[in-house]
Amino acid sequence: MLLVIVEEDAGGVSAASLEAVTCARHLAEGTGLDLHAAAFGAHGDLAAGLSKYGVSTLHLVTSDATQEYSPELWGAALAELVEHTGVTGVLAASTDRGNELLANAAASADQPFASNCVAIEPGDPWNLTRQRGGGILLEDAELSGRVKLASLVPGSVEISEATTTHEVDVLEFVPAPRATMPHSVIVDRTSRGSGVSLATARVVVSGGRGVGSAEGFAPLEELAELLGGAVGCSRVATNNGWRSHSDQVGLTGTKIGAELYIACGISGATQHWVGCMGAKTILAINTDPEAPLVARADYAVIGDVQEVLGAVLERVRARRAAA
């Protein structure tokens, strides 16, 4: 049996988790194993969202100790679920939470964990390709163990449905209480505001030094809203106080897998490239034709960011009005 950890987004299964489910189904079909899923603290109808993707059973981990996120408690609970179900492999999306959860579970169960994979092939051992050095290097490796744990980088797999659909059985799993176990607790929450999440947005419009100021992000925000996307930024914009760190795309920020990434006035240093290289299509707008991101982008417009965006917004508004 294979188990995939699913995360919730807006009451349903997140896109990154559906990629992990697709990959796990490929592994399960290649080895003749059943595919199960597990969720912590879920509130939406995840079973309905998984019925089209080959999952036969959803395990809801429920207890007072796991209602709020704690990597140590969730990791120990997952290790207990692994022993309870007898699974031979566990997958999750390579999000901050997915990596942290699997790392703690692997340590608790004394089993191997490979993070940030971009490809996993069935067999014993698993043959996988994973990102190293923040995504600059790719490593071919083998993963062997009684239970194999791996996380999949969002944007690595195209989401696909199973050939057949069926109702997903839902089972509650109550882990043993661990009141005395040292663990992290959430002491405060900061709302990210309304709108699309940067990590899951299909379109991301980012600004860097070339935007010029915090006020210079106004056309980027309008374009992102018109395209149903999210606004990001480079580390320079964060360091200058123009945007919060939660908007930063890069090695020390968010790694995106958008369908379209529009980089406005961003030179594209290595640490930023690591965050945006998972995008399917990259459009760079820059006054410097020699900027690294201009050279790496699928499309580039050489010109002033504000002038180019002004023309783009005029055209998008006109098309929306005509529609």
PDB file of N, CA, C and O in Angstrom, residues 50-93:
ATOM      1  N   LEU A  50     -10.894  13.559  -4.115  1.00  0.00           N
ATOM      2  CA  LEU A  50      -9.914  12.502  -4.405  1.00  0.00           C
ATOM      3  C   LEU A  50     -10.508  11.342  -5.194  1.00  0.00           C
ATOM      4  O   LEU A  50      -9.765  10.483  -5.680  1.00  0.00           O
ATOM      5  N   SER A  51     -11.827  11.312  -5.332  1.00  0.00           N
ATOM      6  CA  SER A  51     -12.486  10.149  -5.939  1.00  0.00           C
ATOM      7  C   SER A  51     -12.089   9.935  -7.395  1.00  0.00           C
ATOM      8  O   SER A  51     -12.147   8.813  -7.895  1.00  0.00           O
ATOM      9  N   LYS A  52     -11.665  11.002  -8.076  1.00  0.00           N
ATOM     10  CA  LYS A  52     -11.319  10.885  -9.496  1.00  0.00           C
ATOM     11  C   LYS A  52      -9.850  10.553  -9.733  1.00  0.00           C
ATOM     12  O   LYS A  52      -9.429  10.426 -10.875  1.00  0.00           O
ATOM     13  N   TYR A  53      -9.098  10.390  -8.652  1.00  0.00           N
ATOM     14  CA  TYR A  53      -7.649  10.267  -8.814  1.00  0.00           C
ATOM     15  C   TYR A  53      -7.071   8.927  -8.356  1.00  0.00           C
ATOM     16  O   TYR A  53      -5.858   8.791  -8.187  1.00  0.00           O
ATOM     17  N   GLY A  54      -7.932   7.945  -8.159  1.00  0.00           N
ATOM     18  CA  GLY A  54      -7.445   6.601  -7.861  1.00  0.00           C
ATOM     19  C   GLY A  54      -7.233   6.286  -6.405  1.00  0.00           C
ATOM     20  O   GLY A  54      -6.707   5.217  -6.071  1.00  0.00           O
ATOM     21  N   VAL A  55      -7.634   7.175  -5.506  1.00  0.00           N
ATOM     22  CA  VAL A  55      -7.489   6.934  -4.069  1.00  0.00           C
ATOM     23  C   VAL A  55      -8.656   6.085  -3.587  1.00  0.00           C
ATOM     24  O   VAL A  55      -9.819   6.401  -3.859  1.00  0.00           O
ATOM     25  N   SER A  56      -8.355   5.008  -2.878  1.00  0.00           N
ATOM     26  CA  SER A  56      -9.419   4.121  -2.399  1.00  0.00           C
ATOM     27  C   SER A  56      -9.867   4.452  -0.988  1.00  0.00           C
ATOM     28  O   SER A  56     -11.038   4.267  -0.642  1.00  0.00           O
ATOM     29  N   THR A  57      -8.939   4.968  -0.156  1.00  0.00           N
ATOM     30  CA  THR A  57      -9.261   5.238   1.244  1.00  0.00           C
ATOM     31  C   THR A  57      -8.585   6.517   1.702  1.00  0.00           C
ATOM     32  O   THR A  57      -7.426   6.780   1.357  1.00  0.00           O
ATOM     33  N   LEU A  58      -9.317   7.329   2.457  1.00  0.00           N
ATOM     34  CA  LEU A  58      -8.780   8.540   3.052  1.00  0.00           C
ATOM     35  C   LEU A  58      -8.743   8.374   4.570  1.00  0.00           C
ATOM     36  O   LEU A  58      -9.772   8.105   5.191  1.00  0.00           O
ATOM     37  N   HIS A  59      -7.559   8.510   5.157  1.00  0.00           N
ATOM     38  CA  HIS A  59      -7.390   8.428   6.611  1.00  0.00           C
ATOM     39  C   HIS A  59      -7.360   9.847   7.177  1.00  0.00           C
ATOM     40  O   HIS A  59      -6.483  10.638   6.823  1.00  0.00           O
ATOM     41  N   LEU A  60      -8.337  10.175   8.019  1.00  0.00           N
ATOM     42  CA  LEU A  60      -8.375  11.477   8.672  1.00  0.00           C
ATOM     43  C   LEU A  60      -7.755  11.337  10.060  1.00  0.00           C
ATOM     44  O   LEU A  60      -8.292  10.628  10.917  1.00  0.00           O
ATOM     45  N   VAL A  61      -6.610  11.970  10.245  1.00  0.00           N
ATOM     46  CA  VAL A  61      -5.920  11.914  11.539  1.00  0.00           C
ATOM     47  C   VAL A  61      -6.580  12.931  12.452  1.00  0.00           C
ATOM     48  O   VAL A  61      -6.490  14.144  12.220  1.00  0.00           O
ATOM     49  N   THR A  62      -7.262  12.448  13.468  1.00  0.00           N
ATOM     50  CA  THR A  62      -8.048  13.327  14.336  1.00  0.00           C
ATOM     51  C   THR A  62      -7.704  13.081  15.797  1.00  0.00           C
ATOM     52  O   THR A  62      -7.762  11.943  16.282  1.00  0.00           O
ATOM     53  N   SER A  63      -7.338  14.133  16.475  1.00  0.00           N
ATOM     54  CA  SER A  63      -7.128  14.110  17.927  1.00  0.00           C
ATOM     55  C   SER A  63      -6.959  15.544  18.373  1.00  0.00           C
ATOM     56  O   SER A  63      -6.689  16.438  17.563  1.00  0.00           O
ATOM     57  N   ASP A  64      -7.097  15.775  19.656  1.00  0.00           N
ATOM     58  CA  ASP A  64      -6.906  17.126  20.168  1.00  0.00           C
ATOM     59  C   ASP A  64      -5.497  17.623  19.893  1.00  0.00           C
ATOM     60  O   ASP A  64      -5.279  18.809  19.625  1.00  0.00           O
ATOM     61  N   ALA A  65      -4.524  16.708  19.931  1.00  0.00           N
ATOM     62  CA  ALA A  65      -3.124  17.095  19.768  1.00  0.00           C
ATOM     63  C   ALA A  65      -2.780  17.467  18.337  1.00  0.00           C
ATOM     64  O   ALA A  65      -1.789  18.167  18.095  1.00  0.00           O
ATOM     65  N   THR A  66      -3.577  17.007  17.363  1.00  0.00           N
ATOM     66  CA  THR A  66      -3.243  17.268  15.959  1.00  0.00           C
ATOM     67  C   THR A  66      -4.190  18.258  15.285  1.00  0.00           C
ATOM     68  O   THR A  66      -4.133  18.440  14.078  1.00  0.00           O
ATOM     69  N   GLN A  67      -5.055  18.903  16.066  1.00  0.00           N
ATOM     70  CA  GLN A  67      -5.941  19.894  15.473  1.00  0.00           C
ATOM     71  C   GLN A  67      -5.165  21.106  14.977  1.00  0.00           C
ATOM     72  O   GLN A  67      -5.459  21.665  13.928  1.00  0.00           O
ATOM     73  N   GLU A  68      -4.158  21.536  15.739  1.00  0.00           N
ATOM     74  CA  GLU A  68      -3.279  22.627  15.331  1.00  0.00           C
ATOM     75  C   GLU A  68      -1.964  22.036  14.840  1.00  0.00           C
ATOM     76  O   GLU A  68      -1.472  21.036  15.377  1.00  0.00           O
ATOM     77  N   TYR A  69      -1.379  22.677  13.837  1.00  0.00           N
ATOM     78  CA  TYR A  69      -0.156  22.136  13.249  1.00  0.00           C
ATOM     79  C   TYR A  69       1.005  22.157  14.233  1.00  0.00           C
ATOM     80  O   TYR A  69       1.298  23.176  14.859  1.00  0.00           O
ATOM     81  N   SER A  70       1.653  21.027  14.356  1.00  0.00           N
ATOM     82  CA  SER A  70       2.888  20.884  15.121  1.00  0.00           C
ATOM     83  C   SER A  70       3.708  19.815  14.414  1.00  0.00           C
ATOM     84  O   SER A  70       3.285  18.663  14.349  1.00  0.00           O
ATOM     85  N   PRO A  71       4.846  20.149  13.829  1.00  0.00           N
ATOM     86  CA  PRO A  71       5.601  19.169  13.040  1.00  0.00           C
ATOM     87  C   PRO A  71       5.996  17.930  13.818  1.00  0.00           C
ATOM     88  O   PRO A  71       5.989  16.823  13.276  1.00  0.00           O
ATOM     89  N   GLU A  72       6.316  18.105  15.090  1.00  0.00           N
ATOM     90  CA  GLU A  72       6.727  16.954  15.889  1.00  0.00           C
ATOM     91  C   GLU A  72       5.551  16.014  16.178  1.00  0.00           C
ATOM     92  O   GLU A  72       5.651  14.796  16.007  1.00  0.00           O
ATOM     93  N   LEU A  73       4.407  16.586  16.581  1.00  0.00           N
ATOM     94  CA  LEU A  73       3.239  15.762  16.889  1.00  0.00           C
ATOM     95  C   LEU A  73       2.650  15.148  15.629  1.00  0.00           C
ATOM     96  O   LEU A  73       2.264  13.970  15.616  1.00  0.00           O
ATOM     97  N   TRP A  74       2.572  15.916  14.561  1.00  0.00           N
ATOM     98  CA  TRP A  74       2.047  15.374  13.309  1.00  0.00           C
ATOM     99  C   TRP A  74       2.981  14.305  12.759  1.00  0.00           C
ATOM    100  O   TRP A  74       2.539  13.294  12.226  1.00  0.00           O
ATOM    101  N   GLY A  75       4.280  14.534  12.865  1.00  0.00           N
ATOM    102  CA  GLY A  75       5.242  13.547  12.381  1.00  0.00           C
ATOM    103  C   GLY A  75       5.143  12.239  13.139  1.00  0.00           C
ATOM    104  O   GLY A  75       5.171  11.153  12.547  1.00  0.00           O
ATOM    105  N   ALA A  76       5.010  12.326  14.461  1.00  0.00           N
ATOM    106  CA  ALA A  76       4.869  11.115  15.272  1.00  0.00           C
ATOM    107  C   ALA A  76       3.558  10.402  14.947  1.00  0.00           C
ATOM    108  O   ALA A  76       3.505   9.167  14.875  1.00  0.00           O
ATOM    109  N   ALA A  77       2.484  11.177  14.730  1.00  0.00           N
ATOM    110  CA  ALA A  77       1.193  10.576  14.384  1.00  0.00           C
ATOM    111  C   ALA A  77       1.262   9.889  13.024  1.00  0.00           C
ATOM    112  O   ALA A  77       0.701   8.794  12.839  1.00  0.00           O
ATOM    113  N   LEU A  78       1.962  10.501  12.070  1.00  0.00           N
ATOM    114  CA  LEU A  78       2.098   9.887  10.752  1.00  0.00           C
ATOM    115  C   LEU A  78       2.909   8.605  10.837  1.00  0.00           C
ATOM    116  O   LEU A  78       2.563   7.597  10.196  1.00  0.00           O
ATOM    117  N   ALA A  79       3.969   8.613  11.628  1.00  0.00           N
ATOM    118  CA  ALA A  79       4.767   7.392  11.805  1.00  0.00           C
ATOM    119  C   ALA A  79       3.912   6.277  12.406  1.00  0.00           C
ATOM    120  O   ALA A  79       4.035   5.104  12.016  1.00  0.00           O
ATOM    121  N   GLU A  80       3.019   6.645  13.328  1.00  0.00           N
ATOM    122  CA  GLU A  80       2.120   5.657  13.937  1.00  0.00           C
ATOM    123  C   GLU A  80       1.120   5.136  12.905  1.00  0.00           C
ATOM    124  O   GLU A  80       0.821   3.928  12.864  1.00  0.00           O
ATOM    125  N   LEU A  81       0.608   6.026  12.039  1.00  0.00           N
ATOM    126  CA  LEU A  81      -0.318   5.608  10.986  1.00  0.00           C
ATOM    127  C   LEU A  81       0.377   4.674   9.996  1.00  0.00           C
ATOM    128  O   LEU A  81      -0.222   3.696   9.526  1.00  0.00           O
ATOM    129  N   VAL A  82       1.623   4.959   9.685  1.00  0.00           N
ATOM    130  CA  VAL A  82       2.395   4.104   8.775  1.00  0.00           C
ATOM    131  C   VAL A  82       2.510   2.691   9.344  1.00  0.00           C
ATOM    132  O   VAL A  82       2.308   1.695   8.628  1.00  0.00           O
ATOM    133  N   GLU A  83       2.796   2.582  10.620  1.00  0.00           N
ATOM    134  CA  GLU A  83       2.894   1.267  11.253  1.00  0.00           C
ATOM    135  C   GLU A  83       1.533   0.581  11.311  1.00  0.00           C
ATOM    136  O   GLU A  83       1.421  -0.631  11.100  1.00  0.00           O
ATOM    137  N   HIS A  84       0.492   1.384  11.565  1.00  0.00           N
ATOM    138  CA  HIS A  84      -0.859   0.826  11.697  1.00  0.00           C
ATOM    139  C   HIS A  84      -1.370   0.253  10.381  1.00  0.00           C
ATOM    140  O   HIS A  84      -2.021  -0.797  10.354  1.00  0.00           O
ATOM    141  N   THR A  85      -1.064   0.930   9.276  1.00  0.00           N
ATOM    142  CA  THR A  85      -1.585   0.507   7.974  1.00  0.00           C
ATOM    143  C   THR A  85      -0.632  -0.413   7.220  1.00  0.00           C
ATOM    144  O   THR A  85      -1.050  -1.076   6.269  1.00  0.00           O
ATOM    145  N   GLY A  86       0.630  -0.414   7.600  1.00  0.00           N
ATOM    146  CA  GLY A  86       1.598  -1.263   6.912  1.00  0.00           C
ATOM    147  C   GLY A  86       1.981  -0.774   5.535  1.00  0.00           C
ATOM    148  O   GLY A  86       2.330  -1.571   4.657  1.00  0.00           O
ATOM    149  N   VAL A  87       1.939   0.544   5.304  1.00  0.00           N
ATOM    150  CA  VAL A  87       2.294   1.077   3.996  1.00  0.00           C
ATOM    151  C   VAL A  87       3.784   0.896   3.739  1.00  0.00           C
ATOM    152  O   VAL A  87       4.588   0.806   4.672  1.00  0.00           O
ATOM    153  N   THR A  88       4.151   0.838   2.460  1.00  0.00           N
ATOM    154  CA  THR A  88       5.560   0.686   2.086  1.00  0.00           C
ATOM    155  C   THR A  88       6.158   1.971   1.514  1.00  0.00           C
ATOM    156  O   THR A  88       7.365   2.027   1.282  1.00  0.00           O
ATOM    157  N   GLY A  89       5.313   2.977   1.281  1.00  0.00           N
ATOM    158  CA  GLY A  89       5.812   4.241   0.753  1.00  0.00           C
ATOM    159  C   GLY A  89       4.877   5.377   1.090  1.00  0.00           C
ATOM    160  O   GLY A  89       3.658   5.188   1.164  1.00  0.00           O
ATOM    161  N   VAL A  90       5.454   6.560   1.326  1.00  0.00           N
ATOM    162  CA  VAL A  90       4.671   7.752   1.669  1.00  0.00           C
ATOM    163  C   VAL A  90       5.146   8.911   0.804  1.00  0.00           C
ATOM    164  O   VAL A  90       6.355   9.175   0.715  1.00  0.00           O
ATOM    165  N   LEU A  91       4.208   9.601   0.167  1.00  0.00           N
ATOM    166  CA  LEU A  91       4.521  10.775  -0.654  1.00  0.00           C
ATOM    167  C   LEU A  91       3.774  11.988  -0.126  1.00  0.00           C
ATOM    168  O   LEU A  91       2.703  11.863   0.470  1.00  0.00           O
ATOM    169  N   ALA A  92       4.346  13.154  -0.375  1.00  0.00           N
ATOM    170  CA  ALA A  92       3.689  14.419  -0.062  1.00  0.00           C
ATOM    171  C   ALA A  92       4.229  15.470  -1.005  1.00  0.00           C
ATOM    172  O   ALA A  92       5.276  15.287  -1.634  1.00  0.00           O
ATOM    173  N   ALA A  93       3.512  16.577  -1.111  1.00  0.00           N
ATOM    174  CA  ALA A  93       4.014  17.698  -1.892  1.00  0.00           C
ATOM    175  C   ALA A  93       5.204  18.309  -1.165  1.00  0.00           C
ATOM    176  O   ALA A  93       5.248  18.359   0.067  1.00  0.00           O
TER     177      ALA A  93
END
